[in-house]
Short mmCIF file of C-alpha atoms in Angstrom, two decimals:
data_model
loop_
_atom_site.label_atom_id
_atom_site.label_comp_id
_atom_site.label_asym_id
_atom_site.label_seq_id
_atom_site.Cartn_x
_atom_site.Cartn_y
_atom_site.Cartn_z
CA UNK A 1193 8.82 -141.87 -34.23
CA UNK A 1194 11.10 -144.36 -32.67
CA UNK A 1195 11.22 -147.21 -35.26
CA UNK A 1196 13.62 -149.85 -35.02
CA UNK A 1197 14.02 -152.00 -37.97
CA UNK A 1198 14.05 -156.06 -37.48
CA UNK A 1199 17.06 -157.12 -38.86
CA UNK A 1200 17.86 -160.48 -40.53
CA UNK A 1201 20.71 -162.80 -39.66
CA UNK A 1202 22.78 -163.58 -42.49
CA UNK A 1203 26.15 -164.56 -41.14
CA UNK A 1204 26.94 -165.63 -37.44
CA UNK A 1205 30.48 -165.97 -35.83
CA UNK A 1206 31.99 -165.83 -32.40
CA UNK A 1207 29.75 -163.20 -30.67
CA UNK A 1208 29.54 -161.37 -33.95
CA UNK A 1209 26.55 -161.32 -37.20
CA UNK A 1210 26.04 -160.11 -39.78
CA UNK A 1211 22.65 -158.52 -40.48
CA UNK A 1212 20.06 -156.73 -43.20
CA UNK A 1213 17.26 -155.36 -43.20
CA UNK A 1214 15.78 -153.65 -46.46
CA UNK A 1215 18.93 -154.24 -48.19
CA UNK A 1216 21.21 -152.93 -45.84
CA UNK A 1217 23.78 -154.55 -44.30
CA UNK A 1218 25.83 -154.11 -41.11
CA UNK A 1219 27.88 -155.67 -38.49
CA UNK A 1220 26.28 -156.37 -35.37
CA UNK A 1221 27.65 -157.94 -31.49
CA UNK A 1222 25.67 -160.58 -30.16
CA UNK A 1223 26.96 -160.54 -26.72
CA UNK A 1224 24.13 -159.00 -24.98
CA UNK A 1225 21.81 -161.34 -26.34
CA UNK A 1226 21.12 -164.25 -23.62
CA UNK A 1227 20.37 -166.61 -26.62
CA UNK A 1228 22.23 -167.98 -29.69
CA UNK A 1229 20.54 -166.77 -32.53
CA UNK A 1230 20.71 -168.74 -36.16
CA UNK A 1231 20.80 -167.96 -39.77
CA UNK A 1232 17.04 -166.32 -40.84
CA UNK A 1233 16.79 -165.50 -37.33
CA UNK A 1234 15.50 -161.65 -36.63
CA UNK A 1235 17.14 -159.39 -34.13
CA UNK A 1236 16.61 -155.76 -32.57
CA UNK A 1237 19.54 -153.57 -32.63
CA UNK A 1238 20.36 -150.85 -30.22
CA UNK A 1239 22.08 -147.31 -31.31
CA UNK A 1240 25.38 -148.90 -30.28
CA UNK A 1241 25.01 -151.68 -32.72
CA UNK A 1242 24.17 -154.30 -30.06
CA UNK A 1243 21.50 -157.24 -30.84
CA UNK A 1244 19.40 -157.22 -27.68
CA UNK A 1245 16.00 -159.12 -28.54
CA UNK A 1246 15.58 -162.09 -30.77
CA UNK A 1247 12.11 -161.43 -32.31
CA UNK A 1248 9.84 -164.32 -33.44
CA UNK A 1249 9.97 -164.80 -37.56
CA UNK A 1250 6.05 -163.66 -37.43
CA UNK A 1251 6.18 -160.56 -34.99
CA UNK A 1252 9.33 -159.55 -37.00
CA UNK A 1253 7.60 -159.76 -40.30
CA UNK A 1254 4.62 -157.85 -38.90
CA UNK A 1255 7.05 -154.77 -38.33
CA UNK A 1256 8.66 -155.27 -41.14
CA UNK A 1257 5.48 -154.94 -43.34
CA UNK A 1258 4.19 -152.18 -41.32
CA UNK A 1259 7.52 -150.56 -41.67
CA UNK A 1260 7.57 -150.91 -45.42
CA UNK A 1261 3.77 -149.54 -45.15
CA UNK A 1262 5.45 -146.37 -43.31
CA UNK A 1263 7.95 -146.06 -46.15
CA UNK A 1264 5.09 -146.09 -48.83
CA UNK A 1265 3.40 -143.52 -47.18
CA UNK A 1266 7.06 -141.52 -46.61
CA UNK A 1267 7.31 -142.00 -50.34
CA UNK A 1268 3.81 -140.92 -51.36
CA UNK A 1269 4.06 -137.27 -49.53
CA UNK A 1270 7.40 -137.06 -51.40
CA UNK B 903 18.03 -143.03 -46.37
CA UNK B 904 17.95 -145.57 -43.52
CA UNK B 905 13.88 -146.07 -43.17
CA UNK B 906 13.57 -145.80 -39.11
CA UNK B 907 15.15 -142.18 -40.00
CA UNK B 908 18.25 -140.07 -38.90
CA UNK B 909 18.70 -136.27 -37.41
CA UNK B 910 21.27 -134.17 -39.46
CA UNK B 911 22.19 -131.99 -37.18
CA UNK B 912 24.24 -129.14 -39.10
CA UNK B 913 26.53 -126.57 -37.11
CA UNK B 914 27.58 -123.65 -38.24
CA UNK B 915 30.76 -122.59 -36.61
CA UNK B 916 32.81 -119.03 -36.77
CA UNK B 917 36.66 -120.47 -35.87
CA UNK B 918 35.80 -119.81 -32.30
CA UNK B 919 32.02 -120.44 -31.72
CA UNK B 920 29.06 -122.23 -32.53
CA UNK B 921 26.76 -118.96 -34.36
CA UNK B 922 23.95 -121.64 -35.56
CA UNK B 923 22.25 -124.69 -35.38
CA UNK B 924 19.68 -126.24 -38.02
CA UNK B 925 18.16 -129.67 -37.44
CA UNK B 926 17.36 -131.63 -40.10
CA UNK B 927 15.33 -135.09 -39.71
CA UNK B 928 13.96 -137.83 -41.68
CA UNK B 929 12.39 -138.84 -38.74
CA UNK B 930 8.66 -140.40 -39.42
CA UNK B 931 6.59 -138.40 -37.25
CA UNK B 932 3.65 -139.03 -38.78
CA UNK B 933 3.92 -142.65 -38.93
CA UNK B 934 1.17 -143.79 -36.47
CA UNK B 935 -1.26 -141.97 -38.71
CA UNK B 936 -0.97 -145.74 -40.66
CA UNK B 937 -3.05 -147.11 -37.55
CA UNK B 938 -6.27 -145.23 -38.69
CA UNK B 939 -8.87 -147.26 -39.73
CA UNK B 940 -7.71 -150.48 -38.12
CA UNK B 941 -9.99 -152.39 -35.36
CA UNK B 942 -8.51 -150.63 -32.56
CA UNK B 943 -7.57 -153.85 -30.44
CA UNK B 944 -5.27 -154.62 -34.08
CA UNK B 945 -3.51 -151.01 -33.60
CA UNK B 946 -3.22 -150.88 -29.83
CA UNK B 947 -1.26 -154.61 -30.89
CA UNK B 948 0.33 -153.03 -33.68
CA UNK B 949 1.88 -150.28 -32.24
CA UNK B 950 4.95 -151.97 -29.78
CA UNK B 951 5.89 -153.56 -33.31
CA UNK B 952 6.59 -150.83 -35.35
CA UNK B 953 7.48 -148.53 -32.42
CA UNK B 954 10.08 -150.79 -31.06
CA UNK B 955 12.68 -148.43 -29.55
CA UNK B 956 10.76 -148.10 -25.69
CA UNK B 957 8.44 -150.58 -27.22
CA UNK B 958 7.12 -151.20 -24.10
CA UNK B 959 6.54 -147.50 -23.33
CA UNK B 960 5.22 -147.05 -26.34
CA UNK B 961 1.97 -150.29 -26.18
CA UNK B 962 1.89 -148.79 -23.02
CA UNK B 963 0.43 -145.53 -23.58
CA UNK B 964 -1.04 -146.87 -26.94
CA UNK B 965 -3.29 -149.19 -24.68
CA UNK B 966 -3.87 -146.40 -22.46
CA UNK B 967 -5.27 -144.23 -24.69
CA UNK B 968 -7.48 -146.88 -26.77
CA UNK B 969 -8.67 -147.43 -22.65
CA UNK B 970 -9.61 -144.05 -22.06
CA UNK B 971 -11.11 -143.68 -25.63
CA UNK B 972 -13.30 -146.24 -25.07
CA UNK B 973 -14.21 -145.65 -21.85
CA UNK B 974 -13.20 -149.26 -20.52
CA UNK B 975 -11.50 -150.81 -17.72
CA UNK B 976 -8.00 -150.86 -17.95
CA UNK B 977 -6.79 -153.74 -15.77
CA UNK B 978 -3.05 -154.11 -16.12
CA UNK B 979 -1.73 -150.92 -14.89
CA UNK B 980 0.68 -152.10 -12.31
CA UNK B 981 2.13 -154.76 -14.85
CA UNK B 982 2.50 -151.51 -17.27
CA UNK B 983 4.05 -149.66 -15.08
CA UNK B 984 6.97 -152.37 -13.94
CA UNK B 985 7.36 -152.62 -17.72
CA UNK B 986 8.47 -149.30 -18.47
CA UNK B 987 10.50 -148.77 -15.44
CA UNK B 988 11.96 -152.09 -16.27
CA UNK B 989 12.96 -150.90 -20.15
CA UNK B 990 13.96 -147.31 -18.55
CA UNK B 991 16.52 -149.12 -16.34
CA UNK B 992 17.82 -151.51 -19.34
CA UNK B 993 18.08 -148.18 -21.91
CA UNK B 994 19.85 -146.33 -18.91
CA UNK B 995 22.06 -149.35 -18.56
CA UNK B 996 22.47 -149.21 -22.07
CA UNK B 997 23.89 -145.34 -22.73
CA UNK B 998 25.66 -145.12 -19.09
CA UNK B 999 27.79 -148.40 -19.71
CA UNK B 1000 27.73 -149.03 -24.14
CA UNK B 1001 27.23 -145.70 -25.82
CA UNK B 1002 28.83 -143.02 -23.47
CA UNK B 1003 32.12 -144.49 -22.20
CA UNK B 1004 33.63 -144.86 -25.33
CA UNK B 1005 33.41 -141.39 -26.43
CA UNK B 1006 35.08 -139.95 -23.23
CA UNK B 1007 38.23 -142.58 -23.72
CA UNK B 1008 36.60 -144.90 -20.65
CA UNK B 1009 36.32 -148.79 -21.87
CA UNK B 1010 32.80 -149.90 -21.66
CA UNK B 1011 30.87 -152.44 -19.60
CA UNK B 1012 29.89 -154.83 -22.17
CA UNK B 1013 30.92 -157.83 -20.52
CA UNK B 1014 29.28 -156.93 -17.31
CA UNK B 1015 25.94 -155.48 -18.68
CA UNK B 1016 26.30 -159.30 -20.94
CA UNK B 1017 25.89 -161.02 -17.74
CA UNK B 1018 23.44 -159.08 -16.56
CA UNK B 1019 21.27 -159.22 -19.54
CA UNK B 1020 21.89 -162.97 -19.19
CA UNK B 1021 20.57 -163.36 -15.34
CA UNK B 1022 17.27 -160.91 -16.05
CA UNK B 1023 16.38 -160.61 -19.85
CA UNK B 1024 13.98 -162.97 -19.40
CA UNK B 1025 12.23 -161.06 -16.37
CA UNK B 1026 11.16 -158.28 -18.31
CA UNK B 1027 10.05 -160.48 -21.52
CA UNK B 1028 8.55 -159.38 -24.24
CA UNK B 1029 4.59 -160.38 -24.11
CA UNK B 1030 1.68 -158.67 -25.46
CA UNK B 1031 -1.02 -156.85 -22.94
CA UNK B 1032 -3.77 -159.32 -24.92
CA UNK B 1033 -1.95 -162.23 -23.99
CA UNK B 1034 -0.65 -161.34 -20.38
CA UNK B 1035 -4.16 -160.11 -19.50
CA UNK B 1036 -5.88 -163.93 -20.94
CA UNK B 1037 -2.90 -166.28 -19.30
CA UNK B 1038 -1.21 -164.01 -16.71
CA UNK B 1039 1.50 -165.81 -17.81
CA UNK B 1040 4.92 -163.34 -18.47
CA UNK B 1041 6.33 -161.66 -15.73
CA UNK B 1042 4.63 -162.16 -12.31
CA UNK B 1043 4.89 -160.07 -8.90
CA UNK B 1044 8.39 -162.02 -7.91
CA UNK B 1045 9.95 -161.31 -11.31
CA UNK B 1046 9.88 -157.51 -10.63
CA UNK B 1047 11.19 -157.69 -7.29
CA UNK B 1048 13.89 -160.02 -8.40
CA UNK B 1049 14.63 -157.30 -11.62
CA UNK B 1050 15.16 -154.89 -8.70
CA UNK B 1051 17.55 -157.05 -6.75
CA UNK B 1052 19.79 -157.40 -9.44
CA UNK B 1053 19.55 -154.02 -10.94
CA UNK B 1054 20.07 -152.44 -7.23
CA UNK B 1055 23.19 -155.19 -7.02
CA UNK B 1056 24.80 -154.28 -10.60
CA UNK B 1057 23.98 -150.65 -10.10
CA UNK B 1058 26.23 -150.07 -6.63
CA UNK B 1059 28.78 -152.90 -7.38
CA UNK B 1060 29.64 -151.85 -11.44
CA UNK B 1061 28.43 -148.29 -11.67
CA UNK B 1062 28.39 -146.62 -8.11
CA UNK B 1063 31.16 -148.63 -5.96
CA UNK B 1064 28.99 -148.41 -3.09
CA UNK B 1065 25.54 -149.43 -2.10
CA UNK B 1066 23.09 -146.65 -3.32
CA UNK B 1067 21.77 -145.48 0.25
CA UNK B 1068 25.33 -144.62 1.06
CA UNK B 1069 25.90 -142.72 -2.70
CA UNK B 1070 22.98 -141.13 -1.64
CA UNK B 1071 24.42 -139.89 1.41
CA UNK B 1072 27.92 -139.35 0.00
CA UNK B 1073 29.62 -136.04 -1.78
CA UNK B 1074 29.54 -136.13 -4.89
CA UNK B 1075 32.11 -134.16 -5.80
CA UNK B 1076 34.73 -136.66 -3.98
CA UNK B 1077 33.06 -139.69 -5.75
CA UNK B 1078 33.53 -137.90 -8.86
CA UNK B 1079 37.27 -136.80 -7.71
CA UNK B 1080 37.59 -140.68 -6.87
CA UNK B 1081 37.11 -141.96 -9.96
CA UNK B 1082 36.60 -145.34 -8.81
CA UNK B 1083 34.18 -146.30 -11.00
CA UNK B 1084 33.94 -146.13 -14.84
CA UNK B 1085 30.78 -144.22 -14.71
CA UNK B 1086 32.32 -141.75 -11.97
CA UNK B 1087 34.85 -141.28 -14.42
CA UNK B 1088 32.73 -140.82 -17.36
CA UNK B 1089 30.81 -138.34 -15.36
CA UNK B 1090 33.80 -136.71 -14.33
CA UNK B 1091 35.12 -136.42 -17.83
CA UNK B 1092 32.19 -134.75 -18.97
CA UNK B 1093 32.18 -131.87 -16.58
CA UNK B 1094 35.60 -130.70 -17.95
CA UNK B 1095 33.30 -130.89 -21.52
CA UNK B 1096 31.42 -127.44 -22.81
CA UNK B 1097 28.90 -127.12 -20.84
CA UNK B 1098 26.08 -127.15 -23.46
CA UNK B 1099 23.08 -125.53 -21.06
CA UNK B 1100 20.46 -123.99 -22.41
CA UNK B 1101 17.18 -121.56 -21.03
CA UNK B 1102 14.54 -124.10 -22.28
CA UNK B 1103 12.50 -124.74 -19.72
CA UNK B 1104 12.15 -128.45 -18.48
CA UNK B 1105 8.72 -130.15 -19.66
CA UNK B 1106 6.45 -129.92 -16.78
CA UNK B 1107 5.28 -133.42 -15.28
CA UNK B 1108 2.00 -133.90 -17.65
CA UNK B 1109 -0.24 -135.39 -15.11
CA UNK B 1110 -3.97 -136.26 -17.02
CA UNK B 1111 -5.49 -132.82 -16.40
CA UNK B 1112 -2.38 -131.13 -18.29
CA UNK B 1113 -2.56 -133.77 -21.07
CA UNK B 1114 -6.41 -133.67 -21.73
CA UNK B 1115 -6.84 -130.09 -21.66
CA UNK B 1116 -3.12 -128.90 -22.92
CA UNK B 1117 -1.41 -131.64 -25.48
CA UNK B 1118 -4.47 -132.80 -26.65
CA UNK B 1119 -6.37 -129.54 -28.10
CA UNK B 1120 -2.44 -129.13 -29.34
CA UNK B 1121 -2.36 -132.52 -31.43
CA UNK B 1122 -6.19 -132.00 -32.54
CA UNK B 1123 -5.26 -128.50 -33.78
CA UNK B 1124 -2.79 -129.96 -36.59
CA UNK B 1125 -0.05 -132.59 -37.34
CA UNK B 1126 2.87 -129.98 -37.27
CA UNK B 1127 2.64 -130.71 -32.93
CA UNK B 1128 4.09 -134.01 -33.51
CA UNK B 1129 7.24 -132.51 -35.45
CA UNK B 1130 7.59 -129.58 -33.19
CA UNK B 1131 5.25 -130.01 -30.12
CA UNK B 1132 5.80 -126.68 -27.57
CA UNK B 1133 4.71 -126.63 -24.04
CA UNK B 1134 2.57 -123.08 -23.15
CA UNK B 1135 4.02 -121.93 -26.82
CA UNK B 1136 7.53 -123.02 -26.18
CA UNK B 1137 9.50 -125.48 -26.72
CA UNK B 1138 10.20 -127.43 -23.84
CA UNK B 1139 12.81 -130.54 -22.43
CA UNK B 1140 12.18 -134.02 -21.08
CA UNK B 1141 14.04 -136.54 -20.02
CA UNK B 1142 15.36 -138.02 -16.80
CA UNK B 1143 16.49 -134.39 -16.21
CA UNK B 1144 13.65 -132.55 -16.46
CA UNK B 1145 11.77 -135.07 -13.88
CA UNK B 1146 14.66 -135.06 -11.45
CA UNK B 1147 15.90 -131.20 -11.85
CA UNK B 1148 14.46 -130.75 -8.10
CA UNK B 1149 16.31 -133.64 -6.83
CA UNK B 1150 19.22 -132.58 -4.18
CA UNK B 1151 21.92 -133.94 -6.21
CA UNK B 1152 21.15 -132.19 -9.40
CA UNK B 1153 20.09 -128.89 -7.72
CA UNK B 1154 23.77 -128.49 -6.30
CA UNK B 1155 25.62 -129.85 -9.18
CA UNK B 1156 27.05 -126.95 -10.82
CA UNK B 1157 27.70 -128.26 -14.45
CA UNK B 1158 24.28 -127.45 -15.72
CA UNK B 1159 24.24 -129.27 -19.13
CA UNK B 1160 25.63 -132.27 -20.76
CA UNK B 1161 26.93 -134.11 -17.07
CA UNK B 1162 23.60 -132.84 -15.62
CA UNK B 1163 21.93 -134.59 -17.94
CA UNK B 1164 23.82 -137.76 -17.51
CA UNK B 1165 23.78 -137.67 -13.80
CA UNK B 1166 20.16 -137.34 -13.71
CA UNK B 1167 19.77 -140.89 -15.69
CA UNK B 1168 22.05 -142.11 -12.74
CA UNK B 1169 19.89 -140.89 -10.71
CA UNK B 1170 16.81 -142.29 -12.34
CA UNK B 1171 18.91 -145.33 -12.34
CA UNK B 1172 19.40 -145.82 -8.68
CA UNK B 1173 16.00 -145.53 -7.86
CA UNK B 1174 14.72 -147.87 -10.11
CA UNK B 1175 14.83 -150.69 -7.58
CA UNK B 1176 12.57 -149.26 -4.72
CA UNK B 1177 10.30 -147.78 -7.40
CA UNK B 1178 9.47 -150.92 -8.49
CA UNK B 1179 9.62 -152.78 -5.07
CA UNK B 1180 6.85 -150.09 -4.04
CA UNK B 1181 4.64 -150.70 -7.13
CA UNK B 1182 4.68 -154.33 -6.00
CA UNK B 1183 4.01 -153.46 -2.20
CA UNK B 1184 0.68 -151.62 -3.71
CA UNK B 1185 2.00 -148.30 -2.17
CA UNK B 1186 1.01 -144.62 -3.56
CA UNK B 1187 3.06 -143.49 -6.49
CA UNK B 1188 2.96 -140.80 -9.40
CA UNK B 1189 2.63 -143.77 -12.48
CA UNK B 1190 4.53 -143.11 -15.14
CA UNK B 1191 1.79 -144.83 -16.97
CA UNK B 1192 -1.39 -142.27 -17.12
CA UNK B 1193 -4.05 -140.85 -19.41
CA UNK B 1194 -7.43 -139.59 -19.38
CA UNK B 1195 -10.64 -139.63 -21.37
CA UNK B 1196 -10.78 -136.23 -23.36
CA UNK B 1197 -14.19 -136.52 -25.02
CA UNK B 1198 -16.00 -139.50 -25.25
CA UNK B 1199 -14.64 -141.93 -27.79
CA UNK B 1200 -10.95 -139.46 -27.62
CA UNK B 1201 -8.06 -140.64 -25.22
CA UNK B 1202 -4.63 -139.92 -24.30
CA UNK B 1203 -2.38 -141.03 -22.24
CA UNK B 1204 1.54 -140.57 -21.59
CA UNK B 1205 4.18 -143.07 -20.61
CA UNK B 1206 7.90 -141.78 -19.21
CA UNK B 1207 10.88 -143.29 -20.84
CA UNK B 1208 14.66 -142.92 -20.97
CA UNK B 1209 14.64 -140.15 -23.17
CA UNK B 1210 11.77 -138.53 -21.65
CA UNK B 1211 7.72 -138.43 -22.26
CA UNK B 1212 5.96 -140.08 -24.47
CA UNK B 1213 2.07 -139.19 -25.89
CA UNK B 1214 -0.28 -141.38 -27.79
CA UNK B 1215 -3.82 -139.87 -28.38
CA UNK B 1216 -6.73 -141.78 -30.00
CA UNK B 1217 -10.28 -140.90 -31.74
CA UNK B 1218 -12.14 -143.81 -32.01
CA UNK B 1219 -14.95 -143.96 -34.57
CA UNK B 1220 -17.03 -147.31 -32.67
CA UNK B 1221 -14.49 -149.57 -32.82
CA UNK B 1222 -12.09 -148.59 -35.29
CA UNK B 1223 -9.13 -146.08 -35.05
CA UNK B 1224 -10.26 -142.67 -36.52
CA UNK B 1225 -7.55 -140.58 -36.02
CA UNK B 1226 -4.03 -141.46 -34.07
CA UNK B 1227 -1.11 -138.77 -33.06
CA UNK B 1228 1.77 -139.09 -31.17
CA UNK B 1229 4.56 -137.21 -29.90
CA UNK B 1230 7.85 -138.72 -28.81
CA UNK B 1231 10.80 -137.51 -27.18
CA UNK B 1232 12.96 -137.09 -29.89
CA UNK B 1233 10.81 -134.06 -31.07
CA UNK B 1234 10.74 -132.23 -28.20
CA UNK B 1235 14.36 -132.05 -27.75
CA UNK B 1236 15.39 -131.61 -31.25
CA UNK B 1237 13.02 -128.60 -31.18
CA UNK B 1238 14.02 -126.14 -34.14
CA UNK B 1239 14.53 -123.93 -30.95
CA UNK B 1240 14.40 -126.51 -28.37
CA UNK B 1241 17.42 -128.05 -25.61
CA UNK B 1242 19.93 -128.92 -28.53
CA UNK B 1243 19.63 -125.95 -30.85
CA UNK B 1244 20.15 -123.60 -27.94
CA UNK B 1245 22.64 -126.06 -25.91
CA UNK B 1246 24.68 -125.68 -28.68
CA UNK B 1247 24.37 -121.54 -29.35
CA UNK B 1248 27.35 -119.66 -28.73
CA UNK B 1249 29.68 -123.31 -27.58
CA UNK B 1250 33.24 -122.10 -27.50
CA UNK B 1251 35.53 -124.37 -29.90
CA UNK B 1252 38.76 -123.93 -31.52
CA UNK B 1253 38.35 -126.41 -34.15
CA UNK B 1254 35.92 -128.53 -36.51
CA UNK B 1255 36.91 -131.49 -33.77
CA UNK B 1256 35.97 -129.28 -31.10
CA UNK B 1257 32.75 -128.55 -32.41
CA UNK B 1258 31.73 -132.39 -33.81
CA UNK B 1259 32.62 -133.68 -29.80
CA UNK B 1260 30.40 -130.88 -28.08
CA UNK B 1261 27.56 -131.09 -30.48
CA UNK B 1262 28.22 -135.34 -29.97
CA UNK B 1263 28.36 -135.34 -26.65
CA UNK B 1264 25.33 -132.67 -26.34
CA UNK B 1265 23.18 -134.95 -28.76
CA UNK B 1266 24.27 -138.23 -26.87
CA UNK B 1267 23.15 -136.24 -23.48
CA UNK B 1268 19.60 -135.57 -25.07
CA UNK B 1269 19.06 -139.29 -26.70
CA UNK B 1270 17.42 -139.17 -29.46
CA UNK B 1271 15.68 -142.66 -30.57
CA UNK B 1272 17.53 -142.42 -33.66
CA UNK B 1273 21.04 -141.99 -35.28
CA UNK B 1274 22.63 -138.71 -36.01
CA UNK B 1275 25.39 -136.97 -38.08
CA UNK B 1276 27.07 -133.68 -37.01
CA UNK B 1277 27.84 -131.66 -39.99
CA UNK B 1278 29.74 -128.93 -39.39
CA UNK B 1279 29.65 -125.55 -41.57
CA UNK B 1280 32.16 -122.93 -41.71
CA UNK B 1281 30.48 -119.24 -41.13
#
C-alpha cells in the first residue's frame, strides 16, 4: 500500500536537503514546505522529490518502526 | 529495493508496437495485515502513519471501518470528509503543476504552488481523529471555507485563466487552442500523445450496499483481492476519471485516454471549492467518506482520493484487530489486465523513446502511490 518513508535531514542549504531514510540517501527541495526545517528534522517526500510535511521526531519514528516491522514481515515471506 | 516499494512496469515492444505488458511490483499489499492483534483504537491511530501517501484518506476509512465494526457512533464525518477533499485538491495540485509539466517540455508551478502551500498548509493540518474529537482544536468550520477561497482563487488565476463558472461555460477546445495557461498547454500537449485508452470498465461508485455485500465477501474470500482486486470478475479503473466520466466535459472530449484522464483531475479540481463550501453549509452530498457494518464486529468503509478509491475492512475480535485488508488504488489500476496493461496494448511507437514516453505518460495519467521504471523489451 501507499507507504511513504519519513526521511531524515542530514544536510540543509538554500531551499535544498539532503535526506535518508534506511540508509538511503537523496536530494530533496524544500520549497513547498511553509517551515524551515533543521538537521535531525523528519520530512515527507512527494513522487516529485518535494518535502511537503515536517513530521514530529515521535510520529516519524512511529512510522519508521512500523515500516521496518513491514519490511520484517516482507523479509520473512521471502 | 526501496522499502515503500516500486512498479516495474516491463514493455515488450515489436519496432512498431507495444505486443505486451507485464507488471511487476514490490508493492506491500499486505502490509496492514501488521495491525492484527493491536487494541483497535492503537491501529485505527496507526494506520495514517505508515500509510502516509493520502494519509488522511487512508485514517479516514481506517476509522470508518473500526466505527462500523464496532457498531459505534462515528462523530467526525464532516471534518473527514473536508480532509480528504482537502488532500485530493493538494495531490491534484501536486501532479497538474510538479510532476506533469515537466515531462511535456512546460516549466512547472513550483513557485506558485510554494506560496500557496505557504498561505493554507496550515488549514488542512495534520491532527489525529483522537485528538480533534477531545479538543476540537485543528481545523474548524472557517478554515475549510477559507481552503476553498484560495484553492478556487489559485485554481482560475494559475491553472484555468479564468474564473471556473466561466471555464465551465467556455469551449474547451479554444481554451486548449489558447494555450494561455501552463496547464492548458500541458493538456493540450498530451492530446497530440498516444492515446493510451483502454475497454476496462470504470469502477462503479461503491456506495455501502456495493461495499458490504460486493468488496467485502471479495477481501474475506482471500488476500490475493488486495494484489489484484476485480469488480463483478474484472478488473476495473478508478480515479478522478472514473467518477467524472459522465461529466459534460469529459463525455465530449474526444481523446479518450491519457488527457482524459488528466482533464478529469481538473475537473475534480475545480470543484473542490463548492464541494467543500456545501459540506460546511450542511447541504446533501454523496461523502466520499462511507462504510457500513457487514456483520457484527466486521466493517468497511471506502474513502475517494486522487488516484481513486480506497477500502479498509476490519474484524474485530472485542476490542482488538482480528483481521485487517485493504485495497488501494494502485492495485486496481496496475491490474495484471487492468487500465495500464491494456492502455498500453497495441501503442504505436517507432522507437524505445517512443515507447518509455507513452508507457510514462500512461503510468503518470493512472498515479500510482509509488515510483516506477519502464523497462522496455525487444520482441
Amino acid at each position: 500500500m501507499c507507504l511513504a518513508i519519513p526521511s531524515k535531514v542530514i544536510e540543509v542549504r538554500a531551499g535544498m536537503a539532503s535526506v535518508e531514510c534506511f540508509g538511503a540517501r537523496r536530494e530533496v527541495s524544500l520549497l513547498l514546505l511553509g517551515e524551515d526545517v533543521a538537521l535531525g528534522d523528519y520530512v515527507l517526500v512527494q513522487a516529485g522529490g518535494y518535502a511537503y510535511a515536517r513530521l514530529d521526531q515521535a510520529r516519524a519514528l512511529d512510522a519508521l518502526a512500523l515500516i521496518a516491522e513491514v519490511n520484517a514481515q516482507l523479509d520473512a515471506v521471502d | 529495493m526501496s522499502i515503500e516499494g516500486k512498479l516495474v512496469l516491463e514493455v515488450e515492444w515489436n519496432g512498431k508496437r507495444v505486443t505486451g505488458t507485464c507488471i511487476r511490483s514490490t508493492r506491500p499489499a499486505h502490509a496492514s495485515m501488521i495491525l492484527e492483534g493491536r487494541l483497535a483504537r492503537e491501529a485505527r491511530a496507526l494506520v495514517p502513519r505508515l500509510y502516509s501517501v493520502c494519509g488522511k484518506a487512508q485514517a479516514a476509512a481506517a476509522s470508518l471501518a473500526c466505527d462500523f465494526a464496532a457498531g459505534a457512533e462515528s462523530p467526525a464525518a464532516a471534518w473527514r470528509e473536508c480532509r480528504v477533499i482537502g488532500e485530493c485538491a493538494q495531490e491534484y495540485l501536486w501532479r497538474l503543476l510538479l510532476d506533469l509539466p515537466p515531462l511535456l517540455g512546460e516549466a512547472g508551478q513550483l513557485q506558485e504552488l510554494a506560496g500557496l502551500h505557504r498561505r493554507t498548509g496550515h488549514l488542512n493540518a495534520d491532527i489525529a481523529e483522537e485528538q480533534y474529537l477531545r479538543t476540537r482544536h485543528g481545523a474548524q468550520l472557517n478554515d475549510w471555507l477559507r481552503l476553498a477561497d484560495e484553492v478556487e482563487r489559485f485554481v482560475a488565476g494559475c491553472m484555468l485563466g479564468m474564473p471556473a463558472d466561466e471555464w465551465a461555460r467556455c469551449s474547451l477546445d479554444e481554451w486548449l487552442i489558447e494555450g494561455a495557461t501552463g496547464t492548458a498547454r500541458t493538456i493540450a500537449r498530451l492530446i497530440s500523445e498516444p492515446m493510451c485508452a483502454s475497454e476496462v470498465a470504470p469502477l462503479p461508485w461503491l456506495a455501502a450496499e456495493e461495499l458490504k455485500a460486493g468488496i467485502a465477501p471479495a477481501l474475506a474470500a482471500g488476500d490475493e483481492f488486495m494484489r489484484t482486486p476485480t469488480w463483478c470478475g474484472r478488473p476495473a479503473e478508478t480515479g478522478a476519471w472514473a467518477r467524472q466520466r459522465a461529466h459534460p466535459r469529459l463525455c465530449g472530449f474526444s481523446h479518450r485516454g491519457i488527457a482524459a484522464r488528466v482533464l478529469a483531475r481538473l475537473i475534480e479540481l475545480v470543484n473542490i471549492p463548492a464541494r467543500l463550501r456545501a459540506l460546511v453549509a450542511g447541504e446533501a452530498y454523496s461523502p466520499w467518506v462511507r462504510g457500513a457494518q457487514v456483520a457484527p464486529g466486521v466493517g468497511i468503509a471506502a474513502a475517494e482520493t486522487a488516484r481513486g478509491t480506497l477500502v479498509h475492512c476490519v474484524a474485530l475480535d472485542g476490542a482488538r484487530i482480528a483481521r485487517w485488508r485493504s485495497v488501494a488504488p494502485t492495485e486496481w489500476n496496475f491490474h495484471p489486465a487492468g487500465a495500464f496493461v491494456r492502455g498500453l496494448a497495441g501503442t504505436e511507437a517507432h522507437s524505445e523513446a517512443g515507447v518509455r514516453r507513452a508507457a510514462t505518460l500512461l503510468a503518470h495519467a493512472l498515479d500510482p502511490c509509488v515510483g516506477f521504471d519502464v523497462v522496455v523489451h525487444h520482441a
